[in-house]
Coordinates of C-alpha atoms and ligand atoms in Angstrom, one line a residue:
M1469 CA 16.6 32.5 -2.1
S1470 CA 15.2 29.3 -3.3
D1471 CA 17.1 26.0 -2.9
T1472 CA 19.1 24.5 -5.7
V1473 CA 18.3 21.0 -6.9
A1474 CA 21.4 19.9 -5.1
A1475 CA 20.4 21.5 -1.8
F1476 CA 17.0 20.0 -2.1
M1477 CA 18.4 16.5 -2.7
L1478 CA 20.7 16.7 0.3
N1479 CA 17.9 17.9 2.5
R1480 CA 15.6 15.2 1.2
L1481 CA 18.3 12.6 2.1
A1482 CA 18.4 14.1 5.6
D1483 CA 14.5 14.0 5.8
W1484 CA 14.8 10.3 5.1
G1485 CA 17.1 9.9 8.1
V1486 CA 20.4 9.7 6.2
R1487 CA 23.1 11.3 8.4
R1488 CA 26.2 10.6 6.4
V1489 CA 27.4 10.4 2.8
Y1490 CA 30.7 8.7 2.0
G1491 CA 32.3 10.2 -1.1
Y1492 CA 35.0 11.9 -3.1
P1493 CA 34.8 15.2 -5.0
G1494 CA 35.1 16.1 -8.6
D1495 CA 33.6 18.8 -10.9
G1496 CA 30.8 16.4 -11.8
I1497 CA 29.3 16.9 -8.3
N1498 CA 30.5 20.4 -7.4
G1499 CA 26.9 21.5 -7.2
L1500 CA 26.1 18.8 -4.7
L1501 CA 29.2 19.5 -2.7
G1502 CA 28.4 23.2 -2.6
A1503 CA 25.1 22.3 -1.2
F1504 CA 26.7 20.7 1.9
H1505 CA 27.2 24.3 3.0
E1506 CA 23.4 24.6 3.0
V1507 CA 22.5 21.4 4.9
G1508 CA 24.9 22.1 7.8
E1509 CA 24.8 19.4 10.5
R1510 CA 21.9 17.6 9.0
L1511 CA 24.2 15.6 6.8
D1512 CA 27.9 14.8 7.0
F1513 CA 30.2 14.4 4.0
V1514 CA 32.9 11.8 4.9
Q1515 CA 35.7 12.2 2.4
V1516 CA 37.5 8.9 1.9
R1517 CA 40.7 8.1 0.0
H1518 CA 39.1 6.3 -2.9
E1519 CA 35.5 6.0 -4.3
E1520 CA 35.7 2.2 -3.8
I1521 CA 36.2 2.8 -0.1
A1522 CA 33.1 5.0 -0.2
A1523 CA 31.0 2.3 -1.8
F1524 CA 32.3 -0.3 0.7
A1525 CA 31.6 2.0 3.6
A1526 CA 28.0 2.6 2.4
T1527 CA 27.5 -1.1 2.0
A1528 CA 28.9 -1.7 5.5
H1529 CA 26.6 0.9 6.9
A1530 CA 23.7 -1.0 5.4
K1531 CA 25.1 -4.3 6.8
F1532 CA 25.6 -2.9 10.3
T1533 CA 22.3 -1.0 10.5
D1534 CA 18.8 -1.3 9.1
E1535 CA 19.4 1.9 7.1
V1536 CA 20.3 2.7 3.6
G1537 CA 24.0 3.5 3.0
V1538 CA 24.8 6.4 0.8
C1539 CA 27.9 7.1 -1.4
M1540 CA 28.7 9.9 -3.8
A1541 CA 31.2 10.2 -6.7
T1542 CA 31.9 12.5 -9.6
S1543 CA 31.1 11.7 -13.2
G1544 CA 33.3 9.3 -15.3
P1545 CA 36.2 8.0 -13.3
G1546 CA 34.7 8.6 -9.9
A1547 CA 31.5 6.7 -10.8
V1548 CA 33.6 3.8 -12.3
H1549 CA 35.5 3.5 -9.0
L1550 CA 32.3 2.9 -7.0
L1551 CA 31.4 -0.2 -8.9
N1552 CA 33.1 -3.0 -7.0
G1553 CA 31.7 -1.8 -3.7
L1554 CA 28.2 -1.5 -5.2
Y1555 CA 28.4 -5.0 -6.5
D1556 CA 29.2 -6.1 -3.0
A1557 CA 25.9 -4.6 -1.9
K1558 CA 24.1 -6.1 -4.8
L1559 CA 25.4 -9.6 -4.2
D1560 CA 25.0 -9.5 -0.5
K1561 CA 21.6 -7.8 -0.9
R1562 CA 22.0 -4.6 1.1
P1563 CA 20.3 -1.2 0.4
V1564 CA 22.7 1.4 -0.9
L1565 CA 22.2 4.6 -2.8
A1566 CA 24.9 5.9 -5.1
I1567 CA 24.6 9.5 -6.3
V1568 CA 26.9 10.3 -9.1
G1569 CA 27.6 13.4 -11.2
Q1570 CA 27.5 13.7 -15.0
Q1571 CA 28.7 16.2 -17.5
P1572 CA 26.2 19.1 -18.3
R1573 CA 23.2 18.1 -20.4
M1574 CA 24.3 20.2 -23.4
A1575 CA 27.6 18.3 -23.7
L1576 CA 26.1 14.8 -23.6
G1577 CA 26.4 12.8 -26.7
S1578 CA 29.5 14.6 -27.9
E1579 CA 32.2 12.2 -26.6
Y1580 CA 32.9 15.0 -24.1
Q1581 CA 35.6 14.7 -21.5
Q1582 CA 34.7 12.3 -18.7
E1583 CA 31.5 11.4 -20.6
V1584 CA 30.6 7.9 -19.7
D1585 CA 27.3 6.3 -20.5
L1586 CA 26.4 6.1 -16.8
V1587 CA 22.9 4.6 -17.2
T1588 CA 24.4 1.7 -19.1
L1589 CA 27.3 1.4 -16.7
F1590 CA 25.1 1.2 -13.6
K1591 CA 22.3 -0.7 -15.3
D1592 CA 23.5 -4.1 -14.0
V1593 CA 24.7 -3.2 -10.5
A1594 CA 21.7 -1.0 -9.8
H1595 CA 19.2 -2.9 -11.9
E1596 CA 16.3 -2.2 -9.6
F1597 CA 16.6 1.6 -10.0
V1598 CA 18.9 3.8 -12.0
Q1599 CA 17.7 7.2 -13.3
V1600 CA 19.0 10.5 -14.6
C1601 CA 17.7 13.7 -13.0
S1602 CA 17.2 15.9 -16.1
T1603 CA 14.8 18.4 -14.6
P1604 CA 14.3 20.0 -11.1
E1605 CA 10.7 18.6 -10.8
Q1606 CA 12.1 15.1 -10.9
A1607 CA 14.5 15.5 -8.0
R1608 CA 11.9 14.8 -5.3
H1609 CA 10.6 11.5 -6.6
L1610 CA 14.0 10.3 -7.7
I1611 CA 15.4 10.6 -4.2
D1612 CA 12.2 9.1 -2.7
R1613 CA 12.2 6.2 -5.1
A1614 CA 15.9 5.5 -5.0
I1615 CA 15.8 5.1 -1.2
R1616 CA 12.5 3.3 -1.1
V1617 CA 13.5 0.8 -3.8
A1618 CA 16.9 0.2 -2.2
L1619 CA 15.1 -0.6 1.1
A1620 CA 12.3 -2.6 -0.4
T1621 CA 14.5 -4.7 -2.7
R1622 CA 17.6 -4.7 -0.5
S1623 CA 19.8 -3.6 -3.4
P1624 CA 21.9 -0.7 -4.6
T1625 CA 20.2 2.1 -6.6
C1626 CA 21.7 5.0 -8.5
I1627 CA 20.8 8.6 -9.3
I1628 CA 22.8 10.3 -12.0
V1629 CA 22.7 14.1 -11.8
P1630 CA 24.2 16.2 -14.6
N1631 CA 26.2 19.0 -13.0
D1632 CA 24.2 21.8 -14.6
V1633 CA 21.0 20.3 -13.2
Q1634 CA 22.5 20.4 -9.7
E1635 CA 22.7 24.1 -9.8
L1636 CA 19.2 24.8 -11.1
D1637 CA 16.6 26.2 -8.8
Y1638 CA 14.6 23.5 -7.3
A1639 CA 10.9 23.4 -8.2
D1640 CA 8.1 21.3 -6.7
P1641 CA 6.3 19.4 -9.3
P1642 CA 3.4 21.5 -10.6
R1643 CA -0.2 20.4 -10.2
A1644 CA -0.4 19.2 -13.8
H1645 CA -0.8 16.1 -15.9
G1646 CA 2.6 14.3 -15.9
A1647 CA 3.7 15.6 -12.6
V1648 CA 4.7 13.2 -9.8
H1649 CA 4.0 13.9 -6.2
S1650 CA 6.0 11.5 -4.0
G1651 CA 6.4 11.3 -0.3
I1652 CA 8.8 10.0 2.4
G1653 CA 8.8 6.9 4.4
Y1654 CA 9.3 3.1 4.4
A1655 CA 8.1 0.7 6.9
K1656 CA 9.3 -2.9 6.8
P1657 CA 6.4 -5.2 6.1
R1658 CA 5.5 -8.3 8.0
I1659 CA 5.9 -11.1 5.5
L1660 CA 4.4 -14.4 6.4
P1661 CA 3.7 -17.6 4.5
G1662 CA 0.2 -19.0 4.4
E1663 CA -1.2 -21.3 7.1
D1664 CA -1.4 -24.4 4.8
D1665 CA 2.2 -24.0 3.8
L1666 CA 3.3 -23.6 7.4
R1667 CA 1.5 -26.9 8.2
R1668 CA 3.1 -28.7 5.3
A1669 CA 6.5 -27.5 6.4
A1670 CA 5.8 -28.6 10.0
E1671 CA 4.8 -32.1 8.7
V1672 CA 8.2 -32.4 6.9
L1673 CA 10.1 -31.2 9.9
N1674 CA 8.1 -33.3 12.4
A1675 CA 8.8 -36.5 10.3
G1676 CA 12.5 -35.9 10.2
E1677 CA 14.7 -37.8 12.7
K1678 CA 18.0 -36.0 11.9
V1679 CA 17.3 -32.4 11.1
A1680 CA 20.0 -30.0 10.0
M1681 CA 19.5 -26.3 10.1
L1682 CA 21.4 -23.8 8.0
I1683 CA 21.0 -20.1 8.8
G1684 CA 22.2 -17.0 6.9
Q1685 CA 22.1 -13.2 7.2
G1686 CA 18.3 -13.3 7.0
A1687 CA 18.3 -15.0 10.4
I1688 CA 20.1 -12.0 12.0
G1689 CA 17.7 -10.6 14.6
A1690 CA 15.8 -13.9 14.8
E1691 CA 18.0 -15.5 17.5
R1692 CA 15.2 -16.2 19.9
E1693 CA 13.1 -17.9 17.3
V1694 CA 15.9 -19.9 15.8
L1695 CA 16.8 -21.1 19.3
E1696 CA 13.3 -22.3 19.9
T1697 CA 13.1 -24.1 16.5
A1698 CA 16.5 -25.7 17.1
D1699 CA 15.4 -26.9 20.5
L1700 CA 12.1 -28.4 19.2
L1701 CA 13.8 -30.1 16.3
G1702 CA 16.8 -31.3 18.3
C1703 CA 19.0 -30.2 15.4
G1704 CA 22.4 -28.7 15.0
V1705 CA 22.7 -25.2 13.4
A1706 CA 25.3 -24.4 10.7
K1707 CA 25.9 -20.8 9.6
A1708 CA 26.7 -19.3 6.2
L1709 CA 29.4 -16.7 6.5
N1710 CA 27.0 -13.7 6.2
G1711 CA 25.0 -15.2 9.0
R1712 CA 28.0 -15.7 11.3
A1713 CA 26.7 -13.3 13.9
A1714 CA 23.1 -14.6 13.8
L1715 CA 23.7 -17.2 16.6
P1716 CA 26.5 -17.4 19.1
D1717 CA 29.2 -20.0 18.6
T1718 CA 29.2 -20.6 22.3
L1719 CA 26.1 -22.7 22.0
P1720 CA 27.0 -26.4 22.0
F1721 CA 24.9 -27.4 19.0
V1722 CA 26.1 -24.6 16.7
T1723 CA 28.3 -26.3 14.2
G1724 CA 29.8 -23.1 12.9
S1725 CA 30.4 -22.1 9.3
I1726 CA 29.7 -24.2 6.3
G1727 CA 31.5 -24.9 3.0
L1728 CA 35.1 -24.8 2.0
L1729 CA 35.7 -22.3 4.8
G1730 CA 33.5 -24.2 7.1
T1731 CA 33.8 -26.8 9.9
K1732 CA 33.8 -30.6 10.0
P1733 CA 30.7 -30.8 12.2
S1734 CA 28.8 -28.7 9.7
A1735 CA 30.0 -30.9 6.8
D1736 CA 29.2 -34.1 8.7
M1737 CA 25.8 -32.9 9.8
M1738 CA 24.9 -32.1 6.1
E1739 CA 26.2 -35.4 5.0
S1740 CA 24.1 -37.5 7.4
C1741 CA 20.9 -35.5 8.0
D1742 CA 17.5 -36.7 6.7
T1743 CA 15.9 -33.2 6.8
L1744 CA 17.2 -29.7 5.9
L1745 CA 15.8 -26.5 7.2
M1746 CA 17.4 -23.5 5.5
V1747 CA 16.6 -20.0 7.0
G1748 CA 17.6 -16.7 5.4
S1749 CA 20.4 -18.1 3.4
S1750 CA 21.3 -18.4 -0.2
F1751 CA 24.5 -20.3 0.5
P1752 CA 25.7 -21.1 -3.1
Y1753 CA 27.7 -24.3 -2.9
S1754 CA 25.3 -27.2 -3.3
E1755 CA 28.1 -29.8 -2.8
W1756 CA 28.1 -28.8 0.9
L1757 CA 24.4 -29.4 1.3
P1758 CA 22.9 -32.9 1.5
E1759 CA 23.0 -34.9 -1.6
E1760 CA 19.9 -34.6 -3.7
G1761 CA 17.4 -37.3 -2.6
Q1762 CA 19.1 -37.7 0.8
A1763 CA 17.0 -35.2 2.7
R1764 CA 13.6 -33.6 2.7
G1765 CA 13.8 -29.9 2.8
V1766 CA 12.1 -26.7 4.0
Q1767 CA 13.4 -23.3 3.1
I1768 CA 12.4 -19.9 4.5
D1769 CA 13.4 -16.8 2.7
I1770 CA 12.1 -13.3 2.5
D1771 CA 12.7 -13.1 -1.3
G1772 CA 10.5 -15.5 -3.3
R1773 CA 13.0 -15.4 -6.1
L1774 CA 15.6 -17.1 -3.9
V1775 CA 13.8 -20.2 -2.6
G1776 CA 14.4 -23.7 -4.0
I1777 CA 17.5 -22.8 -6.0
R1778 CA 20.1 -24.5 -4.0
Y1779 CA 18.3 -27.7 -3.0
P1780 CA 15.0 -29.1 -4.3
M1781 CA 13.0 -28.3 -1.2
D1782 CA 9.7 -30.0 -0.3
V1783 CA 8.2 -26.8 1.0
N1784 CA 9.4 -23.2 0.2
L1785 CA 8.1 -20.6 2.6
V1786 CA 8.4 -16.9 1.6
G1787 CA 8.6 -14.9 4.8
D1788 CA 10.6 -13.0 7.3
A1789 CA 12.8 -15.4 9.3
A1790 CA 11.7 -14.4 12.8
E1791 CA 8.0 -14.0 11.9
T1792 CA 7.8 -17.3 10.0
L1793 CA 9.6 -19.3 12.7
R1794 CA 7.3 -17.7 15.3
A1795 CA 4.4 -19.0 13.3
L1796 CA 6.0 -22.4 12.6
N1797 CA 7.2 -23.2 16.1
P1798 CA 3.8 -23.9 17.6
L1799 CA 3.2 -26.5 14.9
L1800 CA 6.4 -28.4 15.6
E1801 CA 6.5 -31.4 18.0
R1802 CA 9.5 -31.4 20.3
K1803 CA 11.7 -34.4 19.3
A1804 CA 11.7 -36.9 22.2
D1805 CA 14.8 -38.7 20.9
R1806 CA 17.7 -36.4 21.5
S1807 CA 20.5 -38.7 20.4
W1808 CA 21.1 -36.8 17.0
R1809 CA 21.5 -33.6 18.9
E1810 CA 23.8 -35.2 21.5
H1811 CA 25.9 -36.7 18.7
I1812 CA 26.2 -33.2 17.1
E1813 CA 27.1 -31.6 20.4
S1814 CA 29.9 -34.1 21.1
E1815 CA 31.3 -33.6 17.5
V1816 CA 31.2 -29.8 18.0
D1817 CA 33.0 -30.1 21.4
R1818 CA 35.6 -32.3 19.7
W1819 CA 36.0 -29.9 16.8
W1820 CA 36.8 -27.0 19.1
R1821 CA 39.6 -29.0 20.7
I1822 CA 40.9 -29.9 17.2
L1823 CA 40.9 -26.3 16.3
E1824 CA 42.8 -25.4 19.4
D1825 CA 45.3 -28.1 18.7
R1826 CA 45.8 -26.9 15.1
A1827 CA 46.2 -23.3 16.3
L1828 CA 48.9 -24.2 18.8
Q1829 CA 51.1 -26.1 16.4
D1830 CA 54.4 -24.5 15.4
A1831 CA 54.9 -22.8 12.1
D1832 CA 57.5 -20.5 10.6
P1833 CA 57.4 -18.0 12.3
V1834 CA 53.7 -17.8 13.3
N1835 CA 50.8 -20.1 12.6
P1836 CA 48.0 -17.9 11.3
Q1837 CA 45.5 -19.9 13.1
R1838 CA 47.1 -18.9 16.4
V1839 CA 46.3 -15.2 15.6
F1840 CA 42.5 -16.0 15.6
H1841 CA 42.7 -18.5 18.4
E1842 CA 44.3 -15.8 20.7
L1843 CA 41.8 -13.2 19.5
S1844 CA 38.8 -15.5 20.1
S1845 CA 39.0 -15.5 23.9
R1846 CA 39.7 -11.7 23.9
L1847 CA 36.8 -10.6 21.7
P1848 CA 35.4 -7.5 23.5
D1849 CA 31.7 -7.5 24.3
R1850 CA 29.5 -6.1 21.5
C1851 CA 32.4 -6.0 19.1
I1852 CA 32.0 -5.7 15.4
L1853 CA 34.2 -8.0 13.2
T1854 CA 35.1 -7.5 9.6
A1855 CA 37.1 -9.7 7.3
D1856 CA 38.4 -9.8 3.8
S1857 CA 39.0 -12.4 1.1
G1858 CA 42.1 -14.4 1.6
S1859 CA 43.5 -17.4 3.5
G1860 CA 42.7 -15.5 6.7
T1861 CA 39.0 -15.8 6.0
N1862 CA 39.2 -19.5 6.6
W1863 CA 40.5 -19.0 10.1
W1864 CA 38.2 -16.1 10.7
A1865 CA 35.3 -18.4 9.8
R1866 CA 36.4 -21.3 12.0
H1867 CA 38.4 -20.1 14.9
L1868 CA 36.5 -17.1 16.3
R1869 CA 33.9 -18.0 18.8
L1870 CA 31.4 -15.3 18.5
R1871 CA 29.2 -14.5 21.5
E1872 CA 25.8 -12.8 21.8
D1873 CA 25.3 -9.2 20.5
M1874 CA 28.3 -9.1 18.2
K1875 CA 28.2 -8.2 14.6
A1876 CA 30.3 -9.6 11.7
A1877 CA 30.6 -8.9 8.0
L1878 CA 32.6 -9.6 5.0
S1879 CA 32.0 -9.7 1.3
G1880 CA 30.2 -13.0 1.4
T1881 CA 28.9 -13.4 -2.1
L1882 CA 31.1 -11.2 -4.3
A1883 CA 34.0 -12.4 -2.2
T1884 CA 36.0 -9.4 -3.2
M1885 CA 39.3 -8.4 -1.6
C1886 CA 39.5 -5.0 0.2
P1887 CA 36.3 -4.5 2.3
A1888 CA 37.8 -5.2 5.7
V1889 CA 39.2 -1.7 6.5
P1890 CA 36.4 0.3 4.8
Y1891 CA 33.9 -1.8 6.6
A1892 CA 35.6 -1.1 9.9
L1893 CA 35.6 2.6 9.2
A1894 CA 31.8 2.5 8.5
A1895 CA 31.3 0.3 11.6
K1896 CA 32.9 2.9 13.8
F1897 CA 30.9 5.8 12.2
A1898 CA 27.6 3.8 12.6
H1899 CA 28.4 2.5 16.1
P1900 CA 31.1 4.8 17.6
D1901 CA 30.6 3.2 21.0
R1902 CA 31.4 -0.3 19.9
P1903 CA 34.9 -2.0 19.5
C1904 CA 35.8 -3.2 16.0
I1905 CA 38.3 -5.7 14.8
A1906 CA 39.3 -6.1 11.1
V1907 CA 41.5 -8.9 9.9
L1908 CA 42.9 -9.0 6.4
G1909 CA 45.8 -10.2 4.3
D1910 CA 48.8 -8.2 3.2
G1911 CA 47.6 -8.3 -0.4
A1912 CA 44.3 -6.7 0.5
F1913 CA 46.0 -4.2 2.7
Q1914 CA 48.3 -3.2 -0.1
M1915 CA 45.4 -3.0 -2.6
L1916 CA 43.2 -0.6 -0.6
G1917 CA 43.8 -0.9 3.2
I1918 CA 46.8 1.4 3.1
N1919 CA 44.5 4.1 1.8
A1920 CA 41.6 3.4 4.1
L1921 CA 44.0 3.4 7.1
I1922 CA 44.6 7.1 6.4
D1923 CA 40.8 7.6 6.8
V1924 CA 40.9 5.8 10.1
A1925 CA 43.7 8.0 11.3
R1926 CA 41.9 11.1 10.2
Y1927 CA 38.5 10.4 11.7
H1928 CA 39.0 8.3 14.8
D1929 CA 38.7 11.3 17.1
R1930 CA 35.0 11.4 16.3
W1931 CA 34.4 8.0 17.9
S1932 CA 33.7 7.6 21.6
N1933 CA 35.2 4.1 21.8
Q1934 CA 38.8 4.0 20.5
Q1935 CA 39.0 0.2 20.2
L1936 CA 39.7 -0.4 16.5
V1937 CA 42.3 -3.0 15.7
I1938 CA 43.3 -3.8 12.2
C1939 CA 45.2 -7.0 12.0
V1940 CA 47.4 -7.6 8.8
L1941 CA 48.5 -11.2 8.1
H1942 CA 51.9 -10.5 6.6
N1943 CA 52.9 -13.6 4.6
D1944 CA 54.3 -11.9 1.5
D1945 CA 51.9 -14.0 -0.6
L1946 CA 48.5 -13.9 -2.2
N1947 CA 48.1 -17.1 -0.2
Q1948 CA 44.5 -18.1 -0.8
V1949 CA 45.1 -18.2 -4.5
T1950 CA 48.4 -19.9 -4.1
W1951 CA 46.6 -22.7 -2.4
E1952 CA 43.8 -22.7 -4.9
Q1953 CA 46.4 -23.1 -7.7
R1954 CA 48.0 -26.0 -5.8
V1955 CA 44.8 -27.8 -4.7
M1956 CA 42.4 -27.1 -7.5
E1957 CA 44.7 -27.0 -10.5
G1958 CA 47.6 -29.1 -9.2
D1959 CA 49.9 -26.3 -10.2
P1960 CA 52.9 -25.2 -8.1
K1961 CA 53.1 -21.7 -6.8
L1962 CA 53.6 -19.2 -9.6
E1963 CA 56.0 -16.8 -7.9
V1964 CA 55.5 -14.0 -10.4
S1965 CA 51.8 -13.8 -9.7
Q1966 CA 51.8 -14.7 -6.0
V1967 CA 54.7 -13.1 -4.2
L1968 CA 54.1 -9.6 -2.7
P1969 CA 56.5 -6.8 -2.2
D1970 CA 57.5 -6.2 1.4
F1971 CA 55.9 -3.3 3.3
P1972 CA 56.4 -2.1 6.9
Y1973 CA 52.7 -2.3 8.0
A1974 CA 53.1 -1.5 11.7
E1975 CA 55.7 1.2 11.1
Y1976 CA 53.3 2.8 8.6
A1977 CA 50.5 2.8 11.1
R1978 CA 52.8 4.5 13.6
M1979 CA 53.7 7.1 11.0
L1980 CA 50.0 7.9 10.8
G1981 CA 49.9 8.4 14.6
L1982 CA 48.2 5.1 15.3
H1983 CA 49.4 2.3 17.5
G1984 CA 51.4 -0.2 15.5
E1985 CA 53.0 -3.5 16.5
R1986 CA 54.8 -6.2 14.5
V1987 CA 54.8 -9.7 15.9
D1988 CA 56.8 -12.6 14.7
D1989 CA 56.7 -14.7 17.9
P1990 CA 53.6 -16.8 18.5
D1991 CA 53.9 -16.4 22.2
R1992 CA 53.6 -12.7 21.9
I1993 CA 50.4 -12.6 20.0
G1994 CA 48.1 -12.7 23.0
R1995 CA 49.8 -9.8 24.6
A1996 CA 49.9 -7.9 21.3
W1997 CA 46.1 -8.2 21.0
D1998 CA 45.7 -7.0 24.6
E1999 CA 47.9 -4.0 23.9
A2000 CA 46.3 -3.2 20.6
L2001 CA 42.8 -3.3 22.3
A2002 CA 44.0 -1.1 25.2
A2003 CA 46.0 1.4 23.1
G2004 CA 43.5 4.2 23.5
R2005 CA 43.6 4.8 19.7
P2006 CA 43.2 2.6 16.6
A2007 CA 45.9 0.0 16.3
L2008 CA 47.5 -2.0 13.5
L2009 CA 48.7 -5.4 14.5
E2010 CA 51.1 -6.9 11.9
V2011 CA 51.7 -10.6 12.3
I2012 CA 54.4 -12.4 10.3
T2013 CA 52.5 -15.6 9.3
D2014 CA 53.5 -18.8 7.6
P2015 CA 52.2 -19.1 4.0
E2016 CA 52.7 -22.9 4.1
V2017 CA 50.0 -23.6 6.7
P2018 CA 47.3 -24.9 4.3
P2019 CA 43.8 -23.4 4.6
L2020 CA 42.4 -27.0 4.4
P2021 CA 38.8 -27.6 3.8
P2022 CA 37.0 -29.6 6.5
H2023 CA 37.3 -32.7 4.4
I2024 CA 39.9 -33.1 1.7
R2025 CA 38.0 -34.4 -1.3
F2026 CA 39.6 -36.8 -3.6
E2027 CA 40.1 -34.4 -6.5
Q2028 CA 41.8 -31.9 -4.1
A2029 CA 44.1 -34.5 -2.7
K2030 CA 45.0 -35.4 -6.3
G2031 CA 45.6 -31.7 -7.1
L2032 CA 47.8 -31.3 -4.0
A2033 CA 49.8 -34.3 -5.0
G2034 CA 50.2 -32.8 -8.5
A2035 CA 51.5 -29.6 -7.0
L2036 CA 54.1 -31.4 -5.0
M2037 CA 55.2 -33.4 -8.0
G2038 CA 55.4 -30.1 -9.9
R2039 CA 58.4 -28.8 -8.1
D2040 CA 56.6 -26.3 -5.9
P2041 CA 59.3 -24.3 -4.1
A2042 CA 57.6 -25.1 -0.8
A2043 CA 56.8 -28.7 -1.4
G2044 CA 58.5 -30.2 1.6
R2045 CA 57.3 -27.9 4.3
M2046 CA 53.8 -27.9 2.8
V2047 CA 53.4 -31.6 3.3
K2048 CA 54.7 -31.3 6.9
E2049 CA 52.2 -28.5 7.7
A2050 CA 49.4 -30.4 6.0
I2051 CA 49.9 -33.5 8.0
K2052 CA 50.3 -31.7 11.2
G2053 CA 47.0 -29.9 10.6
K2054 CA 45.1 -33.0 9.7
L2055 CA 46.3 -35.6 12.2
P2056 CA 44.8 -34.4 15.4
E2057 CA 41.4 -34.6 13.8
F2058 CA 41.7 -38.4 13.8
T2059 CA 43.5 -38.9 17.0
N2060 CA 42.0 -36.3 19.4
R2061 CA 39.1 -37.6 21.4
Ligands
TPP126 C1 39.4 -7.7 -6.1 C2 39.8 -9.1 -6.1 N1 40.9 -9.5 -6.8 C3 41.4 -10.8 -6.7 C4 40.7 -11.7 -6.0 C5 41.2 -13.1 -6.0 N2 41.8 -13.4 -4.6 C6 41.1 -14.0 -3.6 S1 42.0 -14.2 -2.2 C7 43.3 -13.5 -3.0 C8 44.6 -13.4 -2.2 C9 44.5 -12.4 -1.1 O1 45.8 -12.2 -0.6 P1 46.1 -11.6 0.8 O2 45.2 -10.4 1.0 O3 47.5 -11.4 1.0 O4 45.6 -12.7 1.8 P2 46.2 -14.2 2.0 O5 45.5 -15.1 1.1 O6 47.7 -14.1 1.7 O7 46.0 -14.5 3.5 C10 43.1 -13.1 -4.3 C11 44.1 -12.6 -5.2 C12 39.6 -11.3 -5.3 N3 38.8 -12.1 -4.5 N4 39.2 -10.0 -5.3
MG127 MG1 49.0 -12.5 2.0

């Protein structure tokens, strides 16, 4: 019996090295699902609670490995549900393939049930490659191209397969005019800038006396090279959120994250540097970079479309971070004057003490910073960290001191809520031997985490290491936005849009057979982390945190202070406590030496 198109497609995915597809069924993909009987152990179907979880999981697979992540959904509603996760891949530039079903060819164009114009729907998110498989001879090159384009462009791609085509007999393309004969395989190229450009870059960097380095996800895997460059330049290194794991925070000259969620040493370094070296980052907020005209600049990025768009650089180098730095380093003169580096190191040291101080201040009942502070010293070796979008992201970005050989991911550029638990699920599937810790808000947990925890409960037996802790910050509030409304708009908290219904998070986890603990005493947090990590099964740690601890940016800017004052004048229900917490948080910064 010859293969169906569907069986051929699944086998072709397996031939490409794909081992797992995250998805959800529907009659638009029944042919493809039936073909999973044929491929056997070559390819796993991981059924998740929601197509958005599938897309996030595929994106996370691509973030935590060098491989393409694959998700699958039925026509119409299933395909629509994938979109947010695929946009996360698009904006953070990760290779993901979405395979979606479609109504039979003979029905198309009739406003048939579940008929959605899928090419148009996916045209933006999968703009590098979206195609319909309308005949069996096309199946081979569509799979080959969708994977290759995803890998080569670091972006999501999409194949739409009408359900009748899935069931047709597969046919190799004939030897005939118009036939396409594609093959398998993609090898990452070595991308290096030209010699002259490297020399020009070295001249700029050698002339600088106060060099600041900013690294992003492109610098992951280039740790040795970044360290050598940083030593030669005597600079500090700030990290964009997607590049958090690129360099350990235990190094004295790593200033930590940058931006609204960043640190004061990063902000100060950018404000007073005379030269900027940006590597593998497209950090979007220019106001956190040096002022135009203040610094000369060199940027290294693998994508020529992305250089010179955040700061007017003197030299733009298109190349792989590690390769380019390896070629650049021999042209750099080691700075003899180390006073700039020493200044940064002392500021970094002071900052860590300020953070500790902030974390240990009282709140009602638990200061959320304490949750991260206690976790920081307990991070297991080789752990994988995932975060969400919410006030907790501020503390995640600042308080966790990552060490070597850890991984970290969040939705950096789309900044969507909900990825934390789906990312954790995919992290455990991709690296079943590594511990994983996800932290998210109660809003995000209610939005999708509740569902994804069911997947954790269902699949955890497959993982050799059972350390997976999901920490929910229970503040009954969409707190990040509450603060944005206060600080950016000067509006008081709008209770109808901000307050969340209560939910028993830990109890729910226990109901699912997981370890669950609820903590409302700051002195219990450390022990609760220990117990969760030692539970021998996935754990949910619910911490009742204070929504009035402000996720303050490293510097309060004038407009923000004005906004905050406006919120206070505007009869915010929490005005009094808010001021108290804000002052407590800020003061040590000026007094601690
Ligand atoms: C899908 C999506 N919807 C809305 C937002 C806007 N948003 C960003 S953070 C946030 C609040 C998150 O609340 P929660 O998860 O409870 O975390 P908290 O801020 O309370 O710590 C919202 C609504 C978003 N980023 N993504
Ligand atoms: Mg919340």
